[in-house]
Amino acid sequence: MGCESADNAPSPTDAIGVRALGVELAIPSPPGLSERRRAAFERQWARCASDLGSDSIRLALPERFHSTPLAADFENYVTGAVTTRLLQANLGVLFLLHSSGIALDDGTVLALCAASGMGKTTAVRELGRHYGYVSDETIAVDPRTGVVFPYPKPLQFVTKPGHPKRVEAPDDLGLLEPPAALRLGPIVLLQRIPQDHDERESLERLAVSDALPSLVPQTSSLSLLPRPLSLLATHLDTVGGYRATYRDASGLRDLLAPLLNGEPQTTLATFTTLESDAPGEPSHPCAEKQPAGSIERTRVVEAIQFPDGSLGILTSERYVHLDGVGAAIWRECESGISVERLLAALTRSFGPHPEANSILTRALNHLRELGLIRGPSGARL
């Protein structure tokens, strides 16, 4: 899929205008798009409709959509392509959360976060009949202010494996309009109970260390934002991160009542920032070349510490939670350290162990595989 800037903006008769997240797109009207199907398509995008201007970007469609009859997955393809283009335009600019969202009357946005196929769209379809519909796919936030930019796209529902998703207009589902001014509220990780499991429904407040491993993978380009872990962890501490374990979306309104009713949240203090890497700068003051044989940290985006001494570390590729020996090794390697000195430091911290050498070797290899350290391939003592 791709997009191209149009030298001659498409006329309203051959393209459909969509604007969201600060980007205006011109969606071509393919030859096989009947008047009836076009009208349904325009209705699907009515809440993002825009009059095309000179700055619009034309969405390039694959060749298969230029023939007749028009492929059945046109609407589903375009919905995904538009979302991808909007995300690309805002990488490193907005905090982008793979989440559906609803807005309370005061503009507080409840973000419902989960991996694809885990119930976000079904949840927002249920709750959006009572609260403002913000998005079923992406919650986009100004990282400086917490302001949320709505993306009320058509909703996409899984039908059968291998088949295109069913695309529905928010208005056809009776979803409410959100207030004009929106700000990010609690973030809820959705966890649906399988039908054959005997598990109780629950809503639990999560410590930052418990929320981040599930939440970070559901973000886009988090590592490109300034101090991204501190940004996200501060929000979870002050506004709240939760896990909602539920059976059916029809029960979410009752389950989430404490959040939907705006009950005040307790501010936690569950992390401290250890290291934050500014673009183009070394990640720590001793990043100059160390003597041969030293174990050194690699560059990371940011590292934070939790009350139990464990660490949350964000690299350009992944989020890692370290505890025990792994966390201790990472701390000791700040300025570069030999394997012998590292083993002595760990012995002081944890006490002697008959298999200390092999434990250290395995830990070093694991940290190296994660891309957190560089140096000797193992402990040879």
mmCIF file with all atom_site columns, C-alpha atoms in Angstrom, residues 74-150:
data_model
loop_
_atom_site.group_PDB
_atom_site.id
_atom_site.type_symbol
_atom_site.label_atom_id
_atom_site.label_alt_id
_atom_site.label_comp_id
_atom_site.label_asym_id
_atom_site.label_entity_id
_atom_site.label_seq_id
_atom_site.pdbx_PDB_ins_code
_atom_site.Cartn_x
_atom_site.Cartn_y
_atom_site.Cartn_z
_atom_site.occupancy
_atom_site.B_iso_or_equiv
_atom_site.pdbx_formal_charge
_atom_site.auth_seq_id
_atom_site.auth_comp_id
_atom_site.auth_asym_id
_atom_site.auth_atom_id
_atom_site.pdbx_PDB_model_num
ATOM 1  C CA . PHE A 1 74  ? -12.130 -2.522 -1.084 1.00 0.00 ? 74  PHE A CA 1
ATOM 2  C CA . GLU A 1 75  ? -13.656 -0.896 2.003  1.00 0.00 ? 75  GLU A CA 1
ATOM 3  C CA . ASN A 1 76  ? -11.645 -3.050 4.381  1.00 0.00 ? 76  ASN A CA 1
ATOM 4  C CA . TYR A 1 77  ? -8.399  -2.375 2.497  1.00 0.00 ? 77  TYR A CA 1
ATOM 5  C CA . VAL A 1 78  ? -8.927  1.380  2.424  1.00 0.00 ? 78  VAL A CA 1
ATOM 6  C CA . THR A 1 79  ? -9.705  1.493  6.134  1.00 0.00 ? 79  THR A CA 1
ATOM 7  C CA . GLY A 1 80  ? -6.414  -0.216 6.926  1.00 0.00 ? 80  GLY A CA 1
ATOM 8  C CA . ALA A 1 81  ? -4.456  1.866  4.396  1.00 0.00 ? 81  ALA A CA 1
ATOM 9  C CA . VAL A 1 82  ? -5.799  5.151  5.768  1.00 0.00 ? 82  VAL A CA 1
ATOM 10 C CA . THR A 1 83  ? -4.898  4.141  9.320  1.00 0.00 ? 83  THR A CA 1
ATOM 11 C CA . THR A 1 84  ? -1.383  3.163  8.251  1.00 0.00 ? 84  THR A CA 1
ATOM 12 C CA . ARG A 1 85  ? -0.864  6.492  6.469  1.00 0.00 ? 85  ARG A CA 1
ATOM 13 C CA . LEU A 1 86  ? -2.079  8.493  9.466  1.00 0.00 ? 86  LEU A CA 1
ATOM 14 C CA . LEU A 1 87  ? 0.249   6.586  11.790 1.00 0.00 ? 87  LEU A CA 1
ATOM 15 C CA . GLN A 1 88  ? 3.198   7.127  9.449  1.00 0.00 ? 88  GLN A CA 1
ATOM 16 C CA . ALA A 1 89  ? 2.569   10.862 9.429  1.00 0.00 ? 89  ALA A CA 1
ATOM 17 C CA . ASN A 1 90  ? 2.593   11.053 13.227 1.00 0.00 ? 90  ASN A CA 1
ATOM 18 C CA . LEU A 1 91  ? 5.494   8.782  14.159 1.00 0.00 ? 91  LEU A CA 1
ATOM 19 C CA . GLY A 1 92  ? 7.554   10.516 16.824 1.00 0.00 ? 92  GLY A CA 1
ATOM 20 C CA . VAL A 1 93  ? 4.997   13.331 17.030 1.00 0.00 ? 93  VAL A CA 1
ATOM 21 C CA . LEU A 1 94  ? 2.031   11.837 18.854 1.00 0.00 ? 94  LEU A CA 1
ATOM 22 C CA . PHE A 1 95  ? 1.777   9.106  21.453 1.00 0.00 ? 95  PHE A CA 1
ATOM 23 C CA . LEU A 1 96  ? 0.030   6.397  19.419 1.00 0.00 ? 96  LEU A CA 1
ATOM 24 C CA . LEU A 1 97  ? -1.757  3.627  21.272 1.00 0.00 ? 97  LEU A CA 1
ATOM 25 C CA . HIS A 1 98  ? -3.258  0.597  19.526 1.00 0.00 ? 98  HIS A CA 1
ATOM 26 C CA . SER A 1 99  ? -6.533  0.980  21.338 1.00 0.00 ? 99  SER A CA 1
ATOM 27 C CA . SER A 1 100 ? -10.201 1.748  21.019 1.00 0.00 ? 100 SER A CA 1
ATOM 28 C CA . GLY A 1 101 ? -11.576 4.622  23.047 1.00 0.00 ? 101 GLY A CA 1
ATOM 29 C CA . ILE A 1 102 ? -14.707 6.174  24.467 1.00 0.00 ? 102 ILE A CA 1
ATOM 30 C CA . ALA A 1 103 ? -15.162 9.646  25.926 1.00 0.00 ? 103 ALA A CA 1
ATOM 31 C CA . LEU A 1 104 ? -17.059 10.609 29.071 1.00 0.00 ? 104 LEU A CA 1
ATOM 32 C CA . ASP A 1 105 ? -19.156 13.768 29.216 1.00 0.00 ? 105 ASP A CA 1
ATOM 33 C CA . ASP A 1 106 ? -16.227 15.758 30.639 1.00 0.00 ? 106 ASP A CA 1
ATOM 34 C CA . GLY A 1 107 ? -13.933 14.744 27.765 1.00 0.00 ? 107 GLY A CA 1
ATOM 35 C CA . THR A 1 108 ? -11.983 12.079 29.638 1.00 0.00 ? 108 THR A CA 1
ATOM 36 C CA . VAL A 1 109 ? -11.050 9.315  27.201 1.00 0.00 ? 109 VAL A CA 1
ATOM 37 C CA . LEU A 1 110 ? -11.011 5.756  28.452 1.00 0.00 ? 110 LEU A CA 1
ATOM 38 C CA . ALA A 1 111 ? -8.526  3.812  26.309 1.00 0.00 ? 111 ALA A CA 1
ATOM 39 C CA . LEU A 1 112 ? -9.365  0.128  25.814 1.00 0.00 ? 112 LEU A CA 1
ATOM 40 C CA . CYS A 1 113 ? -6.144  -1.546 24.790 1.00 0.00 ? 113 CYS A CA 1
ATOM 41 C CA . ALA A 1 114 ? -5.544  -5.057 23.445 1.00 0.00 ? 114 ALA A CA 1
ATOM 42 C CA . ALA A 1 115 ? -3.860  -6.895 20.630 1.00 0.00 ? 115 ALA A CA 1
ATOM 43 C CA . SER A 1 116 ? -5.716  -7.342 17.331 1.00 0.00 ? 116 SER A CA 1
ATOM 44 C CA . GLY A 1 117 ? -8.663  -9.696 17.568 1.00 0.00 ? 117 GLY A CA 1
ATOM 45 C CA . MET A 1 118 ? -8.947  -9.449 21.351 1.00 0.00 ? 118 MET A CA 1
ATOM 46 C CA . GLY A 1 119 ? -12.195 -7.486 21.564 1.00 0.00 ? 119 GLY A CA 1
ATOM 47 C CA . LYS A 1 120 ? -11.390 -3.760 21.236 1.00 0.00 ? 120 LYS A CA 1
ATOM 48 C CA . THR A 1 121 ? -13.905 -3.105 18.476 1.00 0.00 ? 121 THR A CA 1
ATOM 49 C CA . THR A 1 122 ? -16.664 -5.171 20.053 1.00 0.00 ? 122 THR A CA 1
ATOM 50 C CA . ALA A 1 123 ? -16.078 -3.383 23.364 1.00 0.00 ? 123 ALA A CA 1
ATOM 51 C CA . VAL A 1 124 ? -16.277 0.092  21.822 1.00 0.00 ? 124 VAL A CA 1
ATOM 52 C CA . ARG A 1 125 ? -19.398 -0.866 19.849 1.00 0.00 ? 125 ARG A CA 1
ATOM 53 C CA . GLU A 1 126 ? -21.079 -1.778 23.135 1.00 0.00 ? 126 GLU A CA 1
ATOM 54 C CA . LEU A 1 127 ? -19.843 1.185  25.173 1.00 0.00 ? 127 LEU A CA 1
ATOM 55 C CA . GLY A 1 128 ? -20.096 3.710  22.327 1.00 0.00 ? 128 GLY A CA 1
ATOM 56 C CA . ARG A 1 129 ? -23.883 3.610  22.553 1.00 0.00 ? 129 ARG A CA 1
ATOM 57 C CA . HIS A 1 130 ? -23.585 5.254  25.976 1.00 0.00 ? 130 HIS A CA 1
ATOM 58 C CA . TYR A 1 131 ? -20.372 7.274  25.668 1.00 0.00 ? 131 TYR A CA 1
ATOM 59 C CA . GLY A 1 132 ? -18.702 9.209  22.873 1.00 0.00 ? 132 GLY A CA 1
ATOM 60 C CA . TYR A 1 133 ? -16.984 7.142  20.186 1.00 0.00 ? 133 TYR A CA 1
ATOM 61 C CA . VAL A 1 134 ? -13.330 8.214  19.772 1.00 0.00 ? 134 VAL A CA 1
ATOM 62 C CA . SER A 1 135 ? -11.830 5.332  17.758 1.00 0.00 ? 135 SER A CA 1
ATOM 63 C CA . ASP A 1 136 ? -11.855 1.557  17.448 1.00 0.00 ? 136 ASP A CA 1
ATOM 64 C CA . GLU A 1 137 ? -8.204  1.376  16.420 1.00 0.00 ? 137 GLU A CA 1
ATOM 65 C CA . THR A 1 138 ? -5.899  4.221  17.460 1.00 0.00 ? 138 THR A CA 1
ATOM 66 C CA . ILE A 1 139 ? -5.817  6.629  20.381 1.00 0.00 ? 139 ILE A CA 1
ATOM 67 C CA . ALA A 1 140 ? -3.536  9.527  19.387 1.00 0.00 ? 140 ALA A CA 1
ATOM 68 C CA . VAL A 1 141 ? -2.308  11.798 22.177 1.00 0.00 ? 141 VAL A CA 1
ATOM 69 C CA . ASP A 1 142 ? -0.242  14.985 22.308 1.00 0.00 ? 142 ASP A CA 1
ATOM 70 C CA . PRO A 1 143 ? 2.591   13.836 24.615 1.00 0.00 ? 143 PRO A CA 1
ATOM 71 C CA . ARG A 1 144 ? 3.049   17.358 26.008 1.00 0.00 ? 144 ARG A CA 1
ATOM 72 C CA . THR A 1 145 ? -0.541  18.048 27.023 1.00 0.00 ? 145 THR A CA 1
ATOM 73 C CA . GLY A 1 146 ? -2.447  14.748 27.099 1.00 0.00 ? 146 GLY A CA 1
ATOM 74 C CA . VAL A 1 147 ? -4.928  16.079 24.520 1.00 0.00 ? 147 VAL A CA 1
ATOM 75 C CA . VAL A 1 148 ? -6.511  13.273 22.494 1.00 0.00 ? 148 VAL A CA 1
ATOM 76 C CA . PHE A 1 149 ? -7.169  13.671 18.767 1.00 0.00 ? 149 PHE A CA 1
ATOM 77 C CA . PRO A 1 150 ? -10.216 11.630 17.739 1.00 0.00 ? 150 PRO A CA 1
#
